Short mmCIF file of C-alpha atoms in Angstrom, two decimals:
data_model
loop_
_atom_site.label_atom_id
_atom_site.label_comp_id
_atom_site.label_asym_id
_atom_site.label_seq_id
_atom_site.Cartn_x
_atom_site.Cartn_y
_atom_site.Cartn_z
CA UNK A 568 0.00 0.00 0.00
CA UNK A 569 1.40 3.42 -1.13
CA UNK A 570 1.05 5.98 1.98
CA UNK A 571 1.61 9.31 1.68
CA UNK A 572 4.47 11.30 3.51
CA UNK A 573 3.85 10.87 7.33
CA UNK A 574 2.31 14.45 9.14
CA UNK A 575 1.60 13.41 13.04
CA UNK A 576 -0.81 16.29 12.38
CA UNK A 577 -1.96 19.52 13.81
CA UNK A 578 -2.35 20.17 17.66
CA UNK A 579 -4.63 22.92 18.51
CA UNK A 580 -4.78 24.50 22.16
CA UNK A 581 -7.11 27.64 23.05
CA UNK A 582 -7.85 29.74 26.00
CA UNK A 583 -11.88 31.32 25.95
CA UNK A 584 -13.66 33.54 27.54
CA UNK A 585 -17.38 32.79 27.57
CA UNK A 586 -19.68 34.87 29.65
CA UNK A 587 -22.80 32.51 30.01
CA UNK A 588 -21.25 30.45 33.12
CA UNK A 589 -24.03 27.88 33.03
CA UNK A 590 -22.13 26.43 29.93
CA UNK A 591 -19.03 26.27 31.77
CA UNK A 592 -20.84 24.04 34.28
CA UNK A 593 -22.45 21.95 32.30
CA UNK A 594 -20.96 18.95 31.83
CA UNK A 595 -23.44 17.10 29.97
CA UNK A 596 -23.95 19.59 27.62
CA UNK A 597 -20.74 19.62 26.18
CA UNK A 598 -20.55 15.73 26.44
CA UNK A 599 -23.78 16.00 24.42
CA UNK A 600 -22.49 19.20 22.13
CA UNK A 601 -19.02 16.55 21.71
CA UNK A 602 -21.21 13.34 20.36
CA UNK A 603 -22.61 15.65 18.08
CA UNK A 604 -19.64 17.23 16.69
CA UNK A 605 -17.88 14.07 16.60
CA UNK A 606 -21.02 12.40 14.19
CA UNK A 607 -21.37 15.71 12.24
CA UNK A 608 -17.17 14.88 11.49
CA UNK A 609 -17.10 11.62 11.42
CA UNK A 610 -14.74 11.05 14.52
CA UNK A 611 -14.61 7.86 16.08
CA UNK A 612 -14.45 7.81 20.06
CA UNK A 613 -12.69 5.19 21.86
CA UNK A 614 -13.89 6.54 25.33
CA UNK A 615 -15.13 9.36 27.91
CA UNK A 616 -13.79 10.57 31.01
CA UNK A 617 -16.31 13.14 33.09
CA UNK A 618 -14.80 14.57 36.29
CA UNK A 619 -17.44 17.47 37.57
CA UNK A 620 -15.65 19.30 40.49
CA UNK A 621 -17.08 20.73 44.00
CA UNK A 622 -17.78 24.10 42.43
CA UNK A 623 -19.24 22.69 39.14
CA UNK A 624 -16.49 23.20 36.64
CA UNK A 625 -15.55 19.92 34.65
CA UNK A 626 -13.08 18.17 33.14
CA UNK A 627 -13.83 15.81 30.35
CA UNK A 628 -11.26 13.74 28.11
CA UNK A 629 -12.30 12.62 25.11
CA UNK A 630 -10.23 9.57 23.18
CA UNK A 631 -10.27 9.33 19.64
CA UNK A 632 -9.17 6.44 17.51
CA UNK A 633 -5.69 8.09 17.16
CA UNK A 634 -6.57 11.77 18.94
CA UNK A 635 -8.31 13.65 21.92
CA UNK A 636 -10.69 16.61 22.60
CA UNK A 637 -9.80 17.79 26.51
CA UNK A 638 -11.70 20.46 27.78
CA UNK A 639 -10.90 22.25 31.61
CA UNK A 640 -13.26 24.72 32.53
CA UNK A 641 -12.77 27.89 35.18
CA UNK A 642 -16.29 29.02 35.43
CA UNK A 643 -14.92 31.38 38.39
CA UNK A 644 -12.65 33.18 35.70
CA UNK A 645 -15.07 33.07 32.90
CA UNK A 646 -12.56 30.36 30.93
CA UNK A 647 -12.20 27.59 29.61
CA UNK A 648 -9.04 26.23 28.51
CA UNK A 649 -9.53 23.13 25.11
CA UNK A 650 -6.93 20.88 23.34
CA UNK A 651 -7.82 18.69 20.45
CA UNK A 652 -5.82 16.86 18.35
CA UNK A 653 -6.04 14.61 15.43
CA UNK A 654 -3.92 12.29 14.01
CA UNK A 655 -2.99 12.80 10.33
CA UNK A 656 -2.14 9.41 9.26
CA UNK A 657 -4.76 8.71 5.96
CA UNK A 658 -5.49 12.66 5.52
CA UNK A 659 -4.38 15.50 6.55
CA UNK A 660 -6.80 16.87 9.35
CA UNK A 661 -5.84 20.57 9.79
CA UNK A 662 -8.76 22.09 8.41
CA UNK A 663 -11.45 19.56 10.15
CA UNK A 664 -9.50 20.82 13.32
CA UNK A 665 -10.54 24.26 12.96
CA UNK A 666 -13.75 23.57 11.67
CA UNK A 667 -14.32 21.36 14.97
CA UNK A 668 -12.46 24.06 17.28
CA UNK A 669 -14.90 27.09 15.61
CA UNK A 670 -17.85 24.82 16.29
CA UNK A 671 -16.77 24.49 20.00
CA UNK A 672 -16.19 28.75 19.78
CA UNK A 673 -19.41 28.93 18.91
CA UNK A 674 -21.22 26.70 20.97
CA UNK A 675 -19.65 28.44 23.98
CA UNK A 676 -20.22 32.00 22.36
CA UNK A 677 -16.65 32.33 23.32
CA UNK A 678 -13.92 34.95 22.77
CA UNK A 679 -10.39 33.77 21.72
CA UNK A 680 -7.89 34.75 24.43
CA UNK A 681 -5.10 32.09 23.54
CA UNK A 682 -4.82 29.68 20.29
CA UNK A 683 -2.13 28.15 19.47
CA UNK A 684 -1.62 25.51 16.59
CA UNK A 685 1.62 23.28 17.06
CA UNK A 686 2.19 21.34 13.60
CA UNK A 687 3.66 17.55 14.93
#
């Protein structure tokens, strides 16, 4: 089988502010906003890790055949801090990336404060 040239693929990490705090405590929502984004991209999850802590922010992991969405939310800051990742080995991903990421942006009605892309 011919493969192209190997690309570990693009790593995108962001910083938001969002305003409306009851998103940044609501961990099934984005669990729920997640399974939705991950059908509307066709991304394949391997498993789900929920952690809701004593003053209602969240952490959630989410593995991907090959990648991750990881959210941390600060609801007492008004941020939320979100990492995904996939893995470039068939296609190159970079654009599906920041389709998914702007789909998160707007979900959270969120303002950019960090975003950094890291090519690996």
């Amino acid at each position: 089988m011919d493969l192209p040239p190997y690309s570990p693929g693009l790593h995108k990490l962001v910083t938001l502010h969002v305003d409306q705090i009851s998103k940044l405590t609501d961990s099934g929502g984005f669990v729920a906003v997640t399974n939705s984004i991950l059908e509307k991209y066709g991304l394949e999850k391997v498993g789900v890790v929920v952690h809701d802590f004593e003053n209602d922010s969240f952490t959630i992991s989410f593995c991907l055949k090959g990648s991750h969405i990881f959210i941390n939310t600060q609801p007492e800051y008004k941020q939320l801090t979100l990492d995904i990742y996939l893995s470039n080995y068939f296609q190159d991903n970079s654009e599906k990336i920041r389709d998914v990421m702007t789909d998160y942006i707007t979900y959270f009605d969120a303002e950019i404060i960090k975003d950094f892309e890291i090519n690996r």
